[in-house]
Amino acid sequence: MQPSPPPRWVVLKYGGTSVASRARWEKIAERVAACIEEGLRPVVVCSAVSGISDRLDALPAAALKGEAEAPLAAILERHRRHAADLGVDPGLVADDLDRLSRLVKGIELVGETSPRVHARVMAFGEILSTRLGAAFLRGRGLDAGWVDTRECLDALPDPDPRRAFLQAHCGHGLDPALGERLDGVGRAVVAQGFIARDADGQTVLLGRGGSDTAAALFAARLGAERCEIWTDVPGMFTADPRRLPDARLLRRLDYDEAQEIASTGAKVLHPRCIPPVRAHRIPLWIRWTERPEVEGTVVGSRVDDAPRVRAISTRTGQYLVSMDTPGMWQQVGFLADVFAVFKRYGLSIDLVSTSEMNVTVSIDPAGNAFDAERFAALSDALAPHCQTKLIGPCAVVSLVGRHIRAILHRLGPALTAFEEHRVHLLSQAASDLNLSVVVDEDQAPRLVRNLHWLLFQEAARDPAFGPSWLALSDVGEQTAEVEGITPWWHAERERLIALAAELSPRYVYHGPSVDAAAARLTALSSVDRVFYAMKANPEPRLLQRIERAGLGFECVSPAEIDRVKAACPDIAPDRILFTPNFAPREEYVAGFEAGAWVTLDNLHPLEHWPDVFRGRDVMVRIDPGKGRGHHDHVKTAGARSKFGVSFDQIDRLKALAAQHDVTVVGLHAHSGSGIRTAAQWAEVAERLVEAAQRFPTVRHLDVGGGLAVAEKPGRAGVDLDAVDATLAAFKAKHPRYALWIEPGRYLVAEAGVLLARVTQLKKKGPVRYVGVDAGMNSLIRPALYGAYHAIVNLDRLGDAPTMVANVVGPICESGDTLGYNRDLPETREGDTLLVATAGAYGRSMASHYNLRQPALETVID
C-alpha cells in the first residue's frame, strides 16, 4: 500500500481587528474552508482581540497600585460579550479568566511583578481569543482543533531576563515532529500568535508584532506552501495609505525589500517574520480581511532586479545623540569605546553617521527605554570620550528599493524636496536597499507627500504598482461615500451642473446639511454651549441658519463680530466669544464694548494695558501642552505653537489678575483641527481643571473644536456619541463647570463644494493634467496644508476611472494643484468637476492672487 502523501500546510495569520467580531470570524471560516477545499491543512494563528493586549499590558502596574479591579472586569466582560457575539459557550474561557484573575490578585498581594509574570499575563489575550475562535469554527461545521503554541515553539536562550521573557527569539528549522503532532489535532488547527516557551516551560513573548513572527515560525517549521498575513489593509504600499490615500499597492516584493520596508516604519508586517519564510523560500501573502477578493502583496524570491524605489517609509519619535570631540581623529578604538557605553545602558543604535570630529547615532524609543533621565546618565558616562547633544524628536524618512545607488542620478529632482528641510543625518545602506534621512519630526508629513509625488507620479503606468488605496477602498473617489452615507450633492447633481454652467468657479453650500450638523451638536447632553468658529466660513446666510439653531459664535477679529451682528441683529452679546491672538490694544477694547466674552491669549495685554481689563471678567486661553490634528499647521498647542498661556505662566497670570482686579471666569484650550480621538476633548477638560484649581472664580471650560469630518473616502469623521460619553463622564466628576465647545469645520465642511469647469487637458511624458478654472486663490488648503479633498467629475458621476491625473488651476505657481494622482473617468473640456468637503476654510481663505476673482458663493436648500 502506498504511504499517504505528507500534509500540505498553509498558515493563516489574523490580527486583533480581524478576530474582534463575528463578521470577521465568518470571513476566517470562509478562508479556512477554501484552503481545505484546495487540499491544504490550515494553521490559523490569531492575535488577541483588538485592544486586549494593551489592557493586559497595563494590568500588572495597576495591580501594584491596587487599581486592577476595574480594568480586569472590563477584560472579563469584553470576552463574555465576544463569546455571545460568536454564539459560543462563554464557559470555554471561564478557567482561563479565573487563572488571570488569580494571577493579577497575586501581583497585588505580593506587591511586585517581573518580566516572567508580565509574560504570563499578556499571554491570556491570545489564549482567550483562540479558544473562542476554534469553537466558532467547529460550530460552522469545520474540523478545527485548538493547540497551545507554547507546546510548539521553543525560545532560544537569552542571558537578559527582560529580553528572554518579553522579546524572545525562536529557531525556524524544519520540524517534522511538529507536523506529526498537528496532524492529529484536526483538519484545521487554531493556535496563538505572540507566545512561545523557554527551556523551563515558562511562557515567553515574541514581542509586539509577535503574531506575524509566530505565523512565519509555524510556516518554516512545517515547510508550509505559503504563509498568509490577513490584516486591515490589502498589502504593503508605496507609503502609509492611511496618511497618503494615493499611495499605490505593491503587488510583489522580494524578501529583502519587504523586510527593509517593514524595518523602516511600515506597520503592516513585522520585520522579524521575514527571516523564517525567507530561509525556506516560503511565499508570504498579505491580504485584506475585510475584502478577501482584493489582490494583495506577495513577498517571495526576487523576480525583478531593476533599480527602483519601491516605497517611502517613516519612523517618528526618533532621537539623535550627537557626539563631538577632536580626540577621535585617528584614535584607535574610539567607536568601540563609545558604543560599549550604549551597550551598558541597554540602548540599541539604529543609524550611524561619522565625520572627522563627530559621530551621530539614532535611537528608536520603540525598541529602547529612552527618556531624559536615561540620556543624562548616558551623557555622563560618555563625558570622558566626547561632548553629547540630544536632538529630537525627529523622523527618519527612508526611500526603500533595490540598487538605489544606481539611480541616484535619476533621484535628483526628488532630492530637491529636502531643500526646505533641515537634514540632521543621511544614511545610505550598504545593502543598497535604502536611503534614509533624519529631519525634524514636524517636517516629515510634508516631505513624504512631496517625495511620493515626485517618485511615484508614474506609478499608474508601472505594472509593479497596483491600484491606489482610494481605488481599493470600498468607496472610491467617484462616489466619495463614507460608511454607506451618500453625500448630499449626489441628489443635487443636475442642479449643480446647471449652476456651474451659469458661473464657474463657484462655491455651493447646502443649507440642510448645515442644519443637520448644528442639530447633532445641540443634541450633545454633556455640552452647555456651542460656539461656531466662524473663521471657517462667515457667509451671512449660513450664520443666520446657525444662529437660529441656537449656537453662538467664536470670533477672532472685530470685523467678525461686526459680521455676526449684521447678519443676526438680535443676537445676545453673551452668545459671542472673542478670542483674538497677538491683537492690538484697540481690538480688546472693541470686544468689551460689543459685550462679548473676551479671551486673553497672552500675558502681554495684562502687563502692558491693564486699564483695558481692570474690573472685567475674562476668559483665558491655556496651552494644554500637546497639539493634535491632520497637519502641523493646524496643531494649536505645544511650545511650537503661538497660541495660549503655558502652564509655567499660570502663577504670573494669577498675580496679574489679582493686581489689576481681573476676574478669570473661564478657561479655554484648542488642540488643533481634524481630530478623531474621541477622548481628546475630555483630556483637554481635565488639563483645564488643573489650571482652574488656581482660579476659584472659573465657571466655564471651553475645550475647543477640531471635530474631524469624513473628508477622505473610507475614513469616517469623529464619533460624536463617543465624544459626548467621555465629556459626560468628565462632567459627572466635575459638576461645577459648564462645558463649551467651538467647532468650525464640523458645521460647514461637508455642506460645501467647489464647482470648477475643465479648461484644458495636457500630457507630459507619463503625467496627465486636468486644468480647471478654480485654483489656489479659491481653495488654498491643498497647497497650504497638503489637505485632501475628493474630486469627482459630475458629468460622468459613477463612471469607472480610466485615467490618473493631477487636477490643477490657472494660478502661476507650481503649488496650484487641487489634487495629485486622482483616478478620474475620461474627462473632457467643459466637464464640471466637484471638489468635496470644501465648505470650511475655502472662500474664507481665498485671495485675488494673480488678480483673479476667487469663486463666488451660493446657498441652496
mmCIF file of C-alpha atoms in Angstrom, residues 563-743:
data_model
loop_
_atom_site.group_PDB
_atom_site.id
_atom_site.type_symbol
_atom_site.label_atom_id
_atom_site.label_comp_id
_atom_site.label_asym_id
_atom_site.label_seq_id
_atom_site.Cartn_x
_atom_site.Cartn_y
_atom_site.Cartn_z
ATOM 1 C CA ARG A 563 -20.370 90.401 10.536
ATOM 2 C CA VAL A 564 -22.281 88.386 13.150
ATOM 3 C CA LYS A 565 -24.194 91.440 14.365
ATOM 4 C CA ALA A 566 -25.049 92.496 10.832
ATOM 5 C CA ALA A 567 -26.308 89.016 9.882
ATOM 6 C CA CYS A 568 -28.022 88.363 13.230
ATOM 7 C CA PRO A 569 -29.033 91.797 14.611
ATOM 8 C CA ASP A 570 -30.981 90.388 17.569
ATOM 9 C CA ILE A 571 -28.220 88.143 18.869
ATOM 10 C CA ALA A 572 -27.442 88.460 22.577
ATOM 11 C CA PRO A 573 -23.893 89.707 23.280
ATOM 12 C CA ASP A 574 -23.136 86.725 25.531
ATOM 13 C CA ARG A 575 -23.509 84.425 22.513
ATOM 14 C CA ILE A 576 -20.352 85.959 21.083
ATOM 15 C CA LEU A 577 -16.936 84.689 22.175
ATOM 16 C CA PHE A 578 -13.992 86.897 21.157
ATOM 17 C CA THR A 579 -10.630 85.070 21.008
ATOM 18 C CA PRO A 580 -8.000 87.396 19.459
ATOM 19 C CA ASN A 581 -4.380 86.337 19.073
ATOM 20 C CA PHE A 582 -1.473 88.816 19.149
ATOM 21 C CA ALA A 583 -4.059 91.549 18.505
ATOM 22 C CA PRO A 584 -3.524 95.288 19.149
ATOM 23 C CA ARG A 585 -4.910 97.029 22.235
ATOM 24 C CA GLU A 586 -7.898 98.551 20.473
ATOM 25 C CA GLU A 587 -9.294 95.148 19.490
ATOM 26 C CA TYR A 588 -9.701 94.144 23.145
ATOM 27 C CA VAL A 589 -11.454 97.447 23.767
ATOM 28 C CA ALA A 590 -13.801 96.708 20.853
ATOM 29 C CA GLY A 591 -14.528 93.243 22.206
ATOM 30 C CA PHE A 592 -15.573 94.560 25.598
ATOM 31 C CA GLU A 593 -17.648 97.311 24.011
ATOM 32 C CA ALA A 594 -19.502 94.658 21.980
ATOM 33 C CA GLY A 595 -20.413 92.856 25.221
ATOM 34 C CA ALA A 596 -18.675 89.665 24.080
ATOM 35 C CA TRP A 597 -16.805 87.136 26.175
ATOM 36 C CA VAL A 598 -13.192 88.312 25.754
ATOM 37 C CA THR A 599 -10.336 85.822 25.850
ATOM 38 C CA LEU A 600 -6.754 86.566 26.852
ATOM 39 C CA ASP A 601 -4.223 84.570 24.867
ATOM 40 C CA ASN A 602 -1.064 86.015 26.362
ATOM 41 C CA LEU A 603 0.197 87.849 29.454
ATOM 42 C CA HIS A 604 1.337 90.888 27.469
ATOM 43 C CA PRO A 605 -2.086 92.647 27.431
ATOM 44 C CA LEU A 606 -2.393 92.425 31.234
ATOM 45 C CA GLU A 607 1.189 93.526 31.745
ATOM 46 C CA HIS A 608 1.050 96.500 29.381
ATOM 47 C CA TRP A 609 -2.638 97.527 29.054
ATOM 48 C CA PRO A 610 -4.101 96.783 32.500
ATOM 49 C CA ASP A 611 -6.595 99.658 32.258
ATOM 50 C CA VAL A 612 -8.411 97.834 29.432
ATOM 51 C CA PHE A 613 -9.092 94.825 31.685
ATOM 52 C CA ARG A 614 -9.482 96.349 35.139
ATOM 53 C CA GLY A 615 -12.717 95.232 36.753
ATOM 54 C CA ARG A 616 -13.551 92.924 33.829
ATOM 55 C CA ASP A 617 -14.477 89.249 33.605
ATOM 56 C CA VAL A 618 -12.223 87.423 31.122
ATOM 57 C CA MET A 619 -11.629 84.022 29.604
ATOM 58 C CA VAL A 620 -8.017 82.815 29.354
ATOM 59 C CA ARG A 621 -6.689 80.529 26.651
ATOM 60 C CA ILE A 622 -4.433 77.864 28.145
ATOM 61 C CA ASP A 623 -1.915 75.868 26.149
ATOM 62 C CA PRO A 624 -2.647 72.236 27.073
ATOM 63 C CA GLY A 625 0.899 71.347 26.024
ATOM 64 C CA LYS A 626 0.225 68.943 23.176
ATOM 65 C CA GLY A 627 -1.329 69.665 19.805
ATOM 66 C CA ARG A 628 -3.240 67.285 17.557
ATOM 67 C CA GLY A 629 -4.575 67.457 14.045
ATOM 68 C CA HIS A 630 -4.267 66.404 10.423
ATOM 69 C CA HIS A 631 -1.291 68.727 9.697
ATOM 70 C CA ASP A 632 1.361 70.527 11.735
ATOM 71 C CA HIS A 633 -0.015 73.918 10.663
ATOM 72 C CA VAL A 634 -3.366 73.180 12.313
ATOM 73 C CA LYS A 635 -1.925 71.944 15.620
ATOM 74 C CA THR A 636 -2.518 74.794 18.030
ATOM 75 C CA ALA A 637 -0.832 73.651 21.237
ATOM 76 C CA GLY A 638 2.692 72.948 22.393
ATOM 77 C CA ALA A 639 5.848 75.044 22.525
ATOM 78 C CA ARG A 640 5.999 75.403 18.734
ATOM 79 C CA SER A 641 2.513 76.898 18.578
ATOM 80 C CA LYS A 642 1.947 80.618 19.116
ATOM 81 C CA PHE A 643 -1.340 80.139 20.997
ATOM 82 C CA GLY A 644 -2.156 80.221 24.684
ATOM 83 C CA VAL A 645 -0.698 80.749 28.141
ATOM 84 C CA SER A 646 1.594 77.893 29.127
ATOM 85 C CA PHE A 647 1.294 76.175 32.496
ATOM 86 C CA ASP A 648 4.557 77.632 33.722
ATOM 87 C CA GLN A 649 2.998 81.116 33.345
ATOM 88 C CA ILE A 650 -0.126 80.440 35.416
ATOM 89 C CA ASP A 651 1.331 81.791 38.664
ATOM 90 C CA ARG A 652 2.223 85.030 36.888
ATOM 91 C CA LEU A 653 -1.271 85.163 35.343
ATOM 92 C CA LYS A 654 -2.876 84.765 38.765
ATOM 93 C CA ALA A 655 -0.738 87.559 40.231
ATOM 94 C CA LEU A 656 -1.544 89.951 37.357
ATOM 95 C CA ALA A 657 -5.255 89.214 37.601
ATOM 96 C CA ALA A 658 -5.271 89.959 41.339
ATOM 97 C CA GLN A 659 -3.143 93.086 40.867
ATOM 98 C CA HIS A 660 -5.470 94.574 38.238
ATOM 99 C CA ASP A 661 -8.830 93.402 39.615
ATOM 100 C CA VAL A 662 -9.440 90.997 36.712
ATOM 101 C CA THR A 663 -11.744 88.017 37.274
ATOM 102 C CA VAL A 664 -10.943 84.848 35.362
ATOM 103 C CA VAL A 665 -14.364 83.263 34.798
ATOM 104 C CA GLY A 666 -13.430 80.739 32.153
ATOM 105 C CA LEU A 667 -10.546 78.794 30.664
ATOM 106 C CA HIS A 668 -10.209 77.868 27.015
ATOM 107 C CA ALA A 669 -7.989 75.470 25.083
ATOM 108 C CA HIS A 670 -7.844 74.282 21.491
ATOM 109 C CA SER A 671 -5.518 71.498 20.362
ATOM 110 C CA GLY A 672 -5.945 71.508 16.594
ATOM 111 C CA SER A 673 -8.162 70.522 13.693
ATOM 112 C CA GLY A 674 -9.292 67.221 12.223
ATOM 113 C CA ILE A 675 -9.066 65.217 15.476
ATOM 114 C CA ARG A 676 -10.660 61.745 15.529
ATOM 115 C CA THR A 677 -9.703 60.622 19.037
ATOM 116 C CA ALA A 678 -12.994 60.795 20.941
ATOM 117 C CA ALA A 679 -11.356 61.193 24.351
ATOM 118 C CA GLN A 680 -9.374 64.257 23.226
ATOM 119 C CA TRP A 681 -11.834 66.869 24.481
ATOM 120 C CA ALA A 682 -12.285 65.220 27.879
ATOM 121 C CA GLU A 683 -8.491 65.069 28.179
ATOM 122 C CA VAL A 684 -8.314 68.798 27.435
ATOM 123 C CA ALA A 685 -11.017 69.435 30.031
ATOM 124 C CA GLU A 686 -9.018 67.549 32.655
ATOM 125 C CA ARG A 687 -5.989 69.632 31.766
ATOM 126 C CA LEU A 688 -8.019 72.805 32.160
ATOM 127 C CA VAL A 689 -9.201 71.655 35.588
ATOM 128 C CA GLU A 690 -5.553 71.552 36.666
ATOM 129 C CA ALA A 691 -5.286 75.244 35.810
ATOM 130 C CA ALA A 692 -8.765 76.097 37.139
ATOM 131 C CA GLN A 693 -7.739 74.953 40.609
ATOM 132 C CA ARG A 694 -5.722 78.184 40.826
ATOM 133 C CA PHE A 695 -8.778 80.292 39.941
ATOM 134 C CA PRO A 696 -11.856 79.589 42.120
ATOM 135 C CA THR A 697 -13.881 82.066 40.021
ATOM 136 C CA VAL A 698 -13.708 79.852 36.902
ATOM 137 C CA ARG A 699 -17.171 78.637 35.868
ATOM 138 C CA HIS A 700 -16.713 77.762 32.179
ATOM 139 C CA LEU A 701 -14.309 75.388 30.445
ATOM 140 C CA ASP A 702 -14.070 75.766 26.670
ATOM 141 C CA VAL A 703 -12.467 72.608 25.251
ATOM 142 C CA GLY A 704 -12.157 73.990 21.716
ATOM 143 C CA GLY A 705 -13.129 72.452 18.404
ATOM 144 C CA GLY A 706 -11.329 70.353 15.835
ATOM 145 C CA LEU A 707 -14.042 67.695 15.404
ATOM 146 C CA ALA A 708 -12.941 65.679 12.375
ATOM 147 C CA VAL A 709 -15.230 65.278 9.389
ATOM 148 C CA ALA A 710 -15.289 62.464 6.839
ATOM 149 C CA GLU A 711 -13.101 64.137 4.236
ATOM 150 C CA LYS A 712 -11.404 61.032 2.815
ATOM 151 C CA PRO A 713 -13.179 58.074 1.238
ATOM 152 C CA GLY A 714 -13.377 55.160 3.624
ATOM 153 C CA ARG A 715 -12.426 57.310 6.601
ATOM 154 C CA ALA A 716 -15.193 58.371 8.955
ATOM 155 C CA GLY A 717 -15.275 61.541 10.998
ATOM 156 C CA VAL A 718 -15.132 61.695 14.767
ATOM 157 C CA ASP A 719 -17.606 59.565 16.712
ATOM 158 C CA LEU A 720 -19.747 62.323 18.251
ATOM 159 C CA ASP A 721 -21.574 59.897 20.564
ATOM 160 C CA ALA A 722 -18.232 58.761 21.956
ATOM 161 C CA VAL A 723 -17.157 62.373 22.459
ATOM 162 C CA ASP A 724 -20.418 63.027 24.316
ATOM 163 C CA ALA A 725 -19.906 59.981 26.519
ATOM 164 C CA THR A 726 -16.377 60.955 27.550
ATOM 165 C CA LEU A 727 -17.419 64.543 28.275
ATOM 166 C CA ALA A 728 -20.444 63.321 30.265
ATOM 167 C CA ALA A 729 -18.094 61.224 32.405
ATOM 168 C CA PHE A 730 -15.965 64.334 32.932
ATOM 169 C CA LYS A 731 -18.996 66.406 33.992
ATOM 170 C CA ALA A 732 -20.089 63.740 36.446
ATOM 171 C CA LYS A 733 -16.656 64.037 38.009
ATOM 172 C CA HIS A 734 -16.514 67.865 37.868
ATOM 173 C CA PRO A 735 -20.142 69.096 38.057
ATOM 174 C CA ARG A 736 -19.234 72.685 38.961
ATOM 175 C CA TYR A 737 -18.001 73.530 35.463
ATOM 176 C CA ALA A 738 -20.059 74.343 32.368
ATOM 177 C CA LEU A 739 -18.580 72.874 29.200
ATOM 178 C CA TRP A 740 -18.298 74.853 25.960
ATOM 179 C CA ILE A 741 -17.087 73.711 22.548
ATOM 180 C CA GLU A 742 -16.340 75.748 19.428
ATOM 181 C CA PRO A 743 -16.392 73.654 16.227
#
